Coordinates of C-alpha atoms and ligand atoms in Angstrom, one line a residue:
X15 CA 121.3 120.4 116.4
X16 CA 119.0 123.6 116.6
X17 CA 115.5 122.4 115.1
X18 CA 113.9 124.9 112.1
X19 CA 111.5 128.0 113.4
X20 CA 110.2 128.6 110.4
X21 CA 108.1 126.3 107.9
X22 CA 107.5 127.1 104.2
X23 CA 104.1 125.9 103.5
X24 CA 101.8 126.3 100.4
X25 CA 98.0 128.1 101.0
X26 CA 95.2 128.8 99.2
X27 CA 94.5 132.5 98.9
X28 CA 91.5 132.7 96.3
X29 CA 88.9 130.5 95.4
X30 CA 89.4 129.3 91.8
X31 CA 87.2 130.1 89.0
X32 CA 87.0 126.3 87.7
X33 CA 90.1 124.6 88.3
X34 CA 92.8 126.1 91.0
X35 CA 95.6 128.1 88.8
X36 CA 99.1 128.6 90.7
X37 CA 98.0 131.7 91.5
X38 CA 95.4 130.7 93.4
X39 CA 98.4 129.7 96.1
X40 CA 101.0 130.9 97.9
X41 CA 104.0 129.9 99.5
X42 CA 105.5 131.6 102.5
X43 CA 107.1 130.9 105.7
X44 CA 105.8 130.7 108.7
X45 CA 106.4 130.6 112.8
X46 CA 107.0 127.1 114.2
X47 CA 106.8 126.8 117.2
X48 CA 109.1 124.2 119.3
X49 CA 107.5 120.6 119.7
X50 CA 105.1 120.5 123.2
X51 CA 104.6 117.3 124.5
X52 CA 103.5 114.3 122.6
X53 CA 104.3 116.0 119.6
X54 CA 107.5 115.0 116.4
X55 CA 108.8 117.4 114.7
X56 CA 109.4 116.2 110.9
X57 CA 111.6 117.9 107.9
X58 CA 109.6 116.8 104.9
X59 CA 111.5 115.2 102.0
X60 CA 108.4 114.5 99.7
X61 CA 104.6 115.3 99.4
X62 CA 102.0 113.8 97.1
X63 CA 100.0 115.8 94.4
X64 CA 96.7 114.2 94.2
X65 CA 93.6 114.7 92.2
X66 CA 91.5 114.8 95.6
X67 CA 92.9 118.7 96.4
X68 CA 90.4 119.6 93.8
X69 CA 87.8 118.1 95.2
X70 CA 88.2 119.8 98.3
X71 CA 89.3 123.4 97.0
X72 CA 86.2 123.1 94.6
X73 CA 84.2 122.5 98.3
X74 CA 82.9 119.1 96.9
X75 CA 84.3 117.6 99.8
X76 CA 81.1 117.7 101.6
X77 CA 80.6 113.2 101.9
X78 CA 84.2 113.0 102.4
X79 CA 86.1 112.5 106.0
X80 CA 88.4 115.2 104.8
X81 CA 87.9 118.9 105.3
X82 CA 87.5 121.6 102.3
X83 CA 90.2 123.9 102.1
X84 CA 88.9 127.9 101.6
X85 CA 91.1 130.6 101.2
X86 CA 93.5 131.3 103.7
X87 CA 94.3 127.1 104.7
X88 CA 96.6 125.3 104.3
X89 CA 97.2 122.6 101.6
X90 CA 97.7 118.9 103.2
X91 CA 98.0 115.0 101.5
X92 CA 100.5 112.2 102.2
X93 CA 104.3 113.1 102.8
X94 CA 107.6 111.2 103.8
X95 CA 109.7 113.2 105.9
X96 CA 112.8 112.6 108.3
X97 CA 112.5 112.9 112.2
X98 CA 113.9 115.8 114.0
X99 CA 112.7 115.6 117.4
X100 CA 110.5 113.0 119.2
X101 CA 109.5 112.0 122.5
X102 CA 112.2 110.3 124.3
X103 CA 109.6 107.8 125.8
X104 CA 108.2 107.0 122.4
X105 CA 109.5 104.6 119.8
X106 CA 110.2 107.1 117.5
X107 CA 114.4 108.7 117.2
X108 CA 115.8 111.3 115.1
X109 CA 116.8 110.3 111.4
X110 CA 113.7 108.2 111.6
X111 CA 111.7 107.9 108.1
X112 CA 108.0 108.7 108.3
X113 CA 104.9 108.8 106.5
X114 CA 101.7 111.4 107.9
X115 CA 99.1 113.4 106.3
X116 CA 101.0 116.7 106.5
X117 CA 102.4 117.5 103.1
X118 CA 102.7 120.5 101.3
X119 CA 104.8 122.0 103.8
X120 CA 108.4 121.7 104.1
X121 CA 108.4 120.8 108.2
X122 CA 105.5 119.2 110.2
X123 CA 104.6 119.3 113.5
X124 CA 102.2 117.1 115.2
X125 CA 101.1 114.6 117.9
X126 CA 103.6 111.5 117.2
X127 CA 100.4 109.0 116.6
X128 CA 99.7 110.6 113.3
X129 CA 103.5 109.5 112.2
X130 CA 104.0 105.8 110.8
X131 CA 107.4 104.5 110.7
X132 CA 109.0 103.2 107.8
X133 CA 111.1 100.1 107.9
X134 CA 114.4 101.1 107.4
X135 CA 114.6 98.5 104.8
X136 CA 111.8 99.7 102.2
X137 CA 113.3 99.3 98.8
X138 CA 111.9 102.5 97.4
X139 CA 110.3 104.8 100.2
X140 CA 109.1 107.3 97.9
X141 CA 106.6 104.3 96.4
X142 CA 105.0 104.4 99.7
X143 CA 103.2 108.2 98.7
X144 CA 101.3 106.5 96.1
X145 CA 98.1 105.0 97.9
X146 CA 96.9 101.6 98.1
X147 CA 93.9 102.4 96.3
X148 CA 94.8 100.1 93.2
X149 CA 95.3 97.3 95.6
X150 CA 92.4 97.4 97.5
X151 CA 89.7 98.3 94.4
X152 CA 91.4 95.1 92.5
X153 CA 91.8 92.3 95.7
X154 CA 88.4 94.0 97.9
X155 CA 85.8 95.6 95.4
X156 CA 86.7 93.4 92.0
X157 CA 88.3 90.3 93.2
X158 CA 90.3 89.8 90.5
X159 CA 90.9 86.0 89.8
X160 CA 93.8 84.4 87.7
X161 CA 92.5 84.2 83.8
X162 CA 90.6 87.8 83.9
X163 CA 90.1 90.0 81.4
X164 CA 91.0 93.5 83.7
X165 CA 89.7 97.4 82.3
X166 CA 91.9 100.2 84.7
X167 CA 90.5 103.2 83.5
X168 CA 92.7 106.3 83.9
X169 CA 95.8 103.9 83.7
X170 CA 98.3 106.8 83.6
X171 CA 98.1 108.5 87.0
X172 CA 99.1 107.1 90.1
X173 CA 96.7 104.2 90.9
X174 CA 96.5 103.3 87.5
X175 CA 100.3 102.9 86.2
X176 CA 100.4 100.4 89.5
X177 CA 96.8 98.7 89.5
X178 CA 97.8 97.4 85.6
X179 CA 101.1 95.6 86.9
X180 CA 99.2 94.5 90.2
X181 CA 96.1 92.8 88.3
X182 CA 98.9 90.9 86.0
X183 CA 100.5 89.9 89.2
X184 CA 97.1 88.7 90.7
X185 CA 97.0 86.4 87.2
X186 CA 94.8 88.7 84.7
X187 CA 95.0 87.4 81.3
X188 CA 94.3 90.3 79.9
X189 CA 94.9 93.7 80.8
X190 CA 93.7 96.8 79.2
X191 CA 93.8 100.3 80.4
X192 CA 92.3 104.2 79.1
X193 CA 94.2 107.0 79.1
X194 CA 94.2 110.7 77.0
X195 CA 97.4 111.0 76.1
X196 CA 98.6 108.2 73.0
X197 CA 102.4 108.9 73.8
X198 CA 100.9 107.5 77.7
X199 CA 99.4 105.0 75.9
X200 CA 102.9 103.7 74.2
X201 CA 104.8 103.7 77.7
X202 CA 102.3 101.8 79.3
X203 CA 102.2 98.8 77.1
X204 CA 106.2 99.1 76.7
X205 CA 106.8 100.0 80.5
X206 CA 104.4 98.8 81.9
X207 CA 103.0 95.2 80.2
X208 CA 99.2 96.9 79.5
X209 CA 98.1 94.3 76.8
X210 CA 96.3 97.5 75.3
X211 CA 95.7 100.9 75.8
X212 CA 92.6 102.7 74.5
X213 CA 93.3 106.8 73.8
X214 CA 88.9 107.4 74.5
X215 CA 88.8 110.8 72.4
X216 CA 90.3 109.5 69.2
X217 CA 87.6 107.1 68.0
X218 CA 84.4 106.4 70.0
X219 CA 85.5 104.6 72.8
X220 CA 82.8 101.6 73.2
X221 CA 83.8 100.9 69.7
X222 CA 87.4 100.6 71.0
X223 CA 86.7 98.6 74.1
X224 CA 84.7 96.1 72.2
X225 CA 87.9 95.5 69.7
X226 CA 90.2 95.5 72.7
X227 CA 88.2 92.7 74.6
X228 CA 86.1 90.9 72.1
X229 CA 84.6 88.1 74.8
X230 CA 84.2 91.3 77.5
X231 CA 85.4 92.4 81.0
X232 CA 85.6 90.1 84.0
X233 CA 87.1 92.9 86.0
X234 CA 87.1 96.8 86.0
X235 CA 89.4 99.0 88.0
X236 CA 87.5 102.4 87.3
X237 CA 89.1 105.7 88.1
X238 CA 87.3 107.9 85.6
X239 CA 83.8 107.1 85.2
X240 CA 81.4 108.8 82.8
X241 CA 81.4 107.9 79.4
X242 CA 84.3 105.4 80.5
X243 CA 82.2 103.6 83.0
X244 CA 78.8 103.2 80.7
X245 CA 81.2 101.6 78.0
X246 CA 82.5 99.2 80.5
X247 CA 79.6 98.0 81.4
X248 CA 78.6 97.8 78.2
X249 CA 81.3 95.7 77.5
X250 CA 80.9 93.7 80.9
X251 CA 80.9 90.0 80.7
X252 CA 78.4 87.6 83.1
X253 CA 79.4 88.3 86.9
X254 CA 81.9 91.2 86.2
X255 CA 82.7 93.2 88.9
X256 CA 83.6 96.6 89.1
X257 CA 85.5 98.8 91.5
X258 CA 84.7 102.3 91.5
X259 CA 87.6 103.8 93.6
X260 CA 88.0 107.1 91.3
X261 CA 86.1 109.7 89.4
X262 CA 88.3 111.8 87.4
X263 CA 86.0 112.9 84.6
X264 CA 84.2 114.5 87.3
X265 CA 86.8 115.7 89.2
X266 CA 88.4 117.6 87.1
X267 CA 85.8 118.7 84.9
X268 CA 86.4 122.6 85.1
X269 CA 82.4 123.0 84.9
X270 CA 82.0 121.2 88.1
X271 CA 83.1 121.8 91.8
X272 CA 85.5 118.2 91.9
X273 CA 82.6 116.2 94.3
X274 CA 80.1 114.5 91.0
X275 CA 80.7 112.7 88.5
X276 CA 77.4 111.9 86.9
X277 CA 77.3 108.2 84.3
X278 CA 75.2 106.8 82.6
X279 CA 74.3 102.7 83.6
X280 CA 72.4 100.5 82.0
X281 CA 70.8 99.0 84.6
X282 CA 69.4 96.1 82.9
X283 CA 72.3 94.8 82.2
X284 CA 73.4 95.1 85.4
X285 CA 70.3 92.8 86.3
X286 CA 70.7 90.0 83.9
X287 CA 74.3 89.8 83.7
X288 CA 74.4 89.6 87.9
X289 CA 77.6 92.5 87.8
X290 CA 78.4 93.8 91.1
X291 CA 79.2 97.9 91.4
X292 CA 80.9 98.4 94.1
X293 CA 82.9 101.9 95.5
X294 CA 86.0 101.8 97.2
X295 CA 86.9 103.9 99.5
X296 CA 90.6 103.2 101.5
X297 CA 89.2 104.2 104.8
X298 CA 86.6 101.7 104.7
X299 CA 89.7 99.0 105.0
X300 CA 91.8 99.6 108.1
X301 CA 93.8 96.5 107.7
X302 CA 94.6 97.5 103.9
X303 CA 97.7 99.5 104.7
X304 CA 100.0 97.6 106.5
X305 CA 99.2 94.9 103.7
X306 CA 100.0 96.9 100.8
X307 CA 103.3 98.0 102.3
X308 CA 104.1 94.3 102.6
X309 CA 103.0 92.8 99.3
X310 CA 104.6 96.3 97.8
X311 CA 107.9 95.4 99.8
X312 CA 108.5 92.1 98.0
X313 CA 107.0 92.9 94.7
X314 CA 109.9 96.1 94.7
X315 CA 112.4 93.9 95.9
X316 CA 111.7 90.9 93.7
X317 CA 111.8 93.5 90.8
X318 CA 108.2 92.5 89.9
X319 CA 106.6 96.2 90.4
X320 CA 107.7 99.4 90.4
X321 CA 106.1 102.7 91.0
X322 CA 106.8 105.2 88.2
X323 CA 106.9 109.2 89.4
X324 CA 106.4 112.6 87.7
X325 CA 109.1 114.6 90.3
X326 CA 108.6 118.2 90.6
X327 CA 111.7 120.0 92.3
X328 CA 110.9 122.5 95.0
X329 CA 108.0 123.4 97.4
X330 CA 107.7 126.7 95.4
X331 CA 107.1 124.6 92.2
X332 CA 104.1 122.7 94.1
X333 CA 101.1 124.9 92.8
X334 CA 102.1 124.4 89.4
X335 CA 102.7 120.3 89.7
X336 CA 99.1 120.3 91.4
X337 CA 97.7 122.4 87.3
X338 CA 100.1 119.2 86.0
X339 CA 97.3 117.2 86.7
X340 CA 94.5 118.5 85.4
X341 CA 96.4 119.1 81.8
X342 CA 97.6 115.5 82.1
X343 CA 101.3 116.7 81.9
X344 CA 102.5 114.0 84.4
X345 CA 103.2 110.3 84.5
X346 CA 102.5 107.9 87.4
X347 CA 102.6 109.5 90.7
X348 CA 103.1 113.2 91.0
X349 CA 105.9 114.1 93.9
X350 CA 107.0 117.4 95.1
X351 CA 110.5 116.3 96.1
X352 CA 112.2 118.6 98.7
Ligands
LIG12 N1 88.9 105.6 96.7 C1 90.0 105.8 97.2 O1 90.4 105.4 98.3 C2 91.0 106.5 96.3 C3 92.4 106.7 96.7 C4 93.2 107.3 95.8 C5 92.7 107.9 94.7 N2 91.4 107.8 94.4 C6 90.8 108.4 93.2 O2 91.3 107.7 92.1 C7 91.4 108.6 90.9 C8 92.7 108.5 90.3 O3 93.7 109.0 91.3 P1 95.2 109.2 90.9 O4 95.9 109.6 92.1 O5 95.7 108.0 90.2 O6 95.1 110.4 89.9 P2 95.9 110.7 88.6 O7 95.5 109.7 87.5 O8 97.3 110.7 88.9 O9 95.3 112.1 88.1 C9 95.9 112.8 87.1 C10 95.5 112.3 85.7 O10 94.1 112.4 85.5 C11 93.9 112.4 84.1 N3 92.9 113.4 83.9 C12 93.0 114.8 84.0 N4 91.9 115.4 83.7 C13 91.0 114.5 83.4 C14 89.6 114.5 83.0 N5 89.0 115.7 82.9 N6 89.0 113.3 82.8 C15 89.7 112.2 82.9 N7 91.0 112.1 83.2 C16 91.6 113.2 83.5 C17 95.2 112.7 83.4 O11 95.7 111.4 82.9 P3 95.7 111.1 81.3 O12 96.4 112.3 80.7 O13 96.4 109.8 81.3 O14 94.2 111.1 80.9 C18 96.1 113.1 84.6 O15 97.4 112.8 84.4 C19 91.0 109.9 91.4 O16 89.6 110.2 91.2 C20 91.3 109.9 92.9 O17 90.6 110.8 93.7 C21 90.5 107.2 95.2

């Protein structure tokens, strides 16, 4: 079969005033060179749209291991894509299912140790885009424990729609979650099992966290932060622990560059109640991957999980699924399908 010469991939051309518009992109194709040695040659089938690409086309990338993207580079992020050529002394063959780091593109082309294989068995590859974020913040950072009360802030996105059915499945009591959107809010607790879901802008939020858990939080899941995270610990019972693993209000705040998220803690509480803050951050836990993709295996399979997706058809449709975010027109996790 005659591999591809041409890639279509997506670049920045401008930088945005506030948050990146589709026209801040484009999508073209481009040379591609023949694999050299050492390298696979991949024809994507999906790439994630994450929250992060604003952080690093707004350059507040700067603590991150990650590089900003200026005009002119290309867009990256998770992908699952198909082999097409690979070394014949390596392990992997053509037909092969992969995940790498080289999404918004419709071919990649790189050294094979930045491919991971997928078991050919995986009940739901696609699930494997979302990250293990959830996971890690709730089992590393929070430790959730069987009879918790759990707060996942920003419930609706990707970590969030999984980290609600993942505390329940580590034995929370009690799950609540935030999100902006009350018709989100419905198809969590129906979809989902969220005990309750609290919709921040439509009555002042500590007042509705303090209805929703009347004893307090034992565990928080925060993705948002802000006026989210001083209300949780507000509402934190003695020894609560609390994963920061996101920052959305921050983020995505069109008055900011995507790298602060400024909140408010009332640190003597923190004191007297003994809580423990703690950030999360995936790379910090090498071993976390291959243990997500197991426990996600047999959650899938034992139809105890499931990873809902916002699907966007169409490479060319990618710049505009990315603006999905940021006006919260999206469910779960947010795939360019190919
Ligand atoms: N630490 C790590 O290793 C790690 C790994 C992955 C992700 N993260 C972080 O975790 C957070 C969540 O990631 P995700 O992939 O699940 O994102 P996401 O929730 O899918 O992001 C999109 C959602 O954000 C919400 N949103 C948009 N603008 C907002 C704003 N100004 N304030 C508050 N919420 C807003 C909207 O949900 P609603 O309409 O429901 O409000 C929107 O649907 C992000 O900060 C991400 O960078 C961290």
């Amino acid at each position: 079969m005659a591999l591809p010469t041409t890639a279509r991939v997506v670049r920045l051309t401008a930088e945005p005033d506030g948050l990146p518009a589709p026209e801040d992109f484009t999508v073209t194709d481009e040379p591609l060179p023949a694999p050299g040695p050492g390298e696979v040659l991949v024809r994507n089938r999906a790439f994630l749209v994450f929250p992060g690409l604003r952080t690093l086309i707004g350059g507040g990338g700067a603590d991150l291991p990650l590089p900003n993207i200026a005009p002119r580079d290309a867009l990256f992020g998770p992908a699952l894509g198909e082999v097409l050529a690979a070394p014949g002394d390596g392990p992997l063959r053509p037909g092969d299912l992969v995940t790498h780091p080289h999404g918004w593109r419709d071919h990649a082309l790189a050294d094979a140790a930045r491919f991971t294989p997928v078991d050919p068995d995986f009940p739901d590859p696609l699930a494997l885009l979302s990250s293990s974020a959830g996971y890690g913040g709730l089992t590393r950072s929070a430790g959730v424990r069987p009879g918790d009360v759990v707060l996942v802030t920003g419930a609706a996105g990707a970590v969030g729609t999984v980290a609600g059915q993942i505390a329940r499945l580590l034995g929370a009591a009690r799950v609540i979650g935030t999100t902006r959107s009350p018709a989100k809010a419905e198809r969590l607790t129906v979809e989902l099992g969220y005990d309750a879901v609290l919709v921040p802008g439509e009555r002042p939020f500590a007042e509705q966290l303090a209805e929703a858990a009347p004893g307090g939080v034992d565990a928080v899941l925060d993705l948002v932060g802000g006026e989210q995270l001083t209300a949780a610990v507000d509402a934190a019972r003695r020894g609560a622990r609390f994963a920061l693993v996101g920052a959305l209000d921050g983020q995505l705040a069109p008055g900011r560059r995507g790298g602060d998220a400024p909140a408010v803690i009332d640190g003597f509480r923190v004191v007297t109640l003994g809580l423990t803050l703690r950030g999360f951050s995936g790379l910090d836990h090498p071993d976390l991957d291959a243990e997500w993709r197991e426990r996600l295996a047999g959650w899938l399979r034992a139809g105890r999980l499931t990873v809902p997706r916002t699907t966007v058809a169409g490479i060319d449709r990618a710049p505009e699924a990315l603006t999905r975010l940021f006006t919260g027109d999206v469910f779960g996790t947010t795939v360019v399908e190919l």
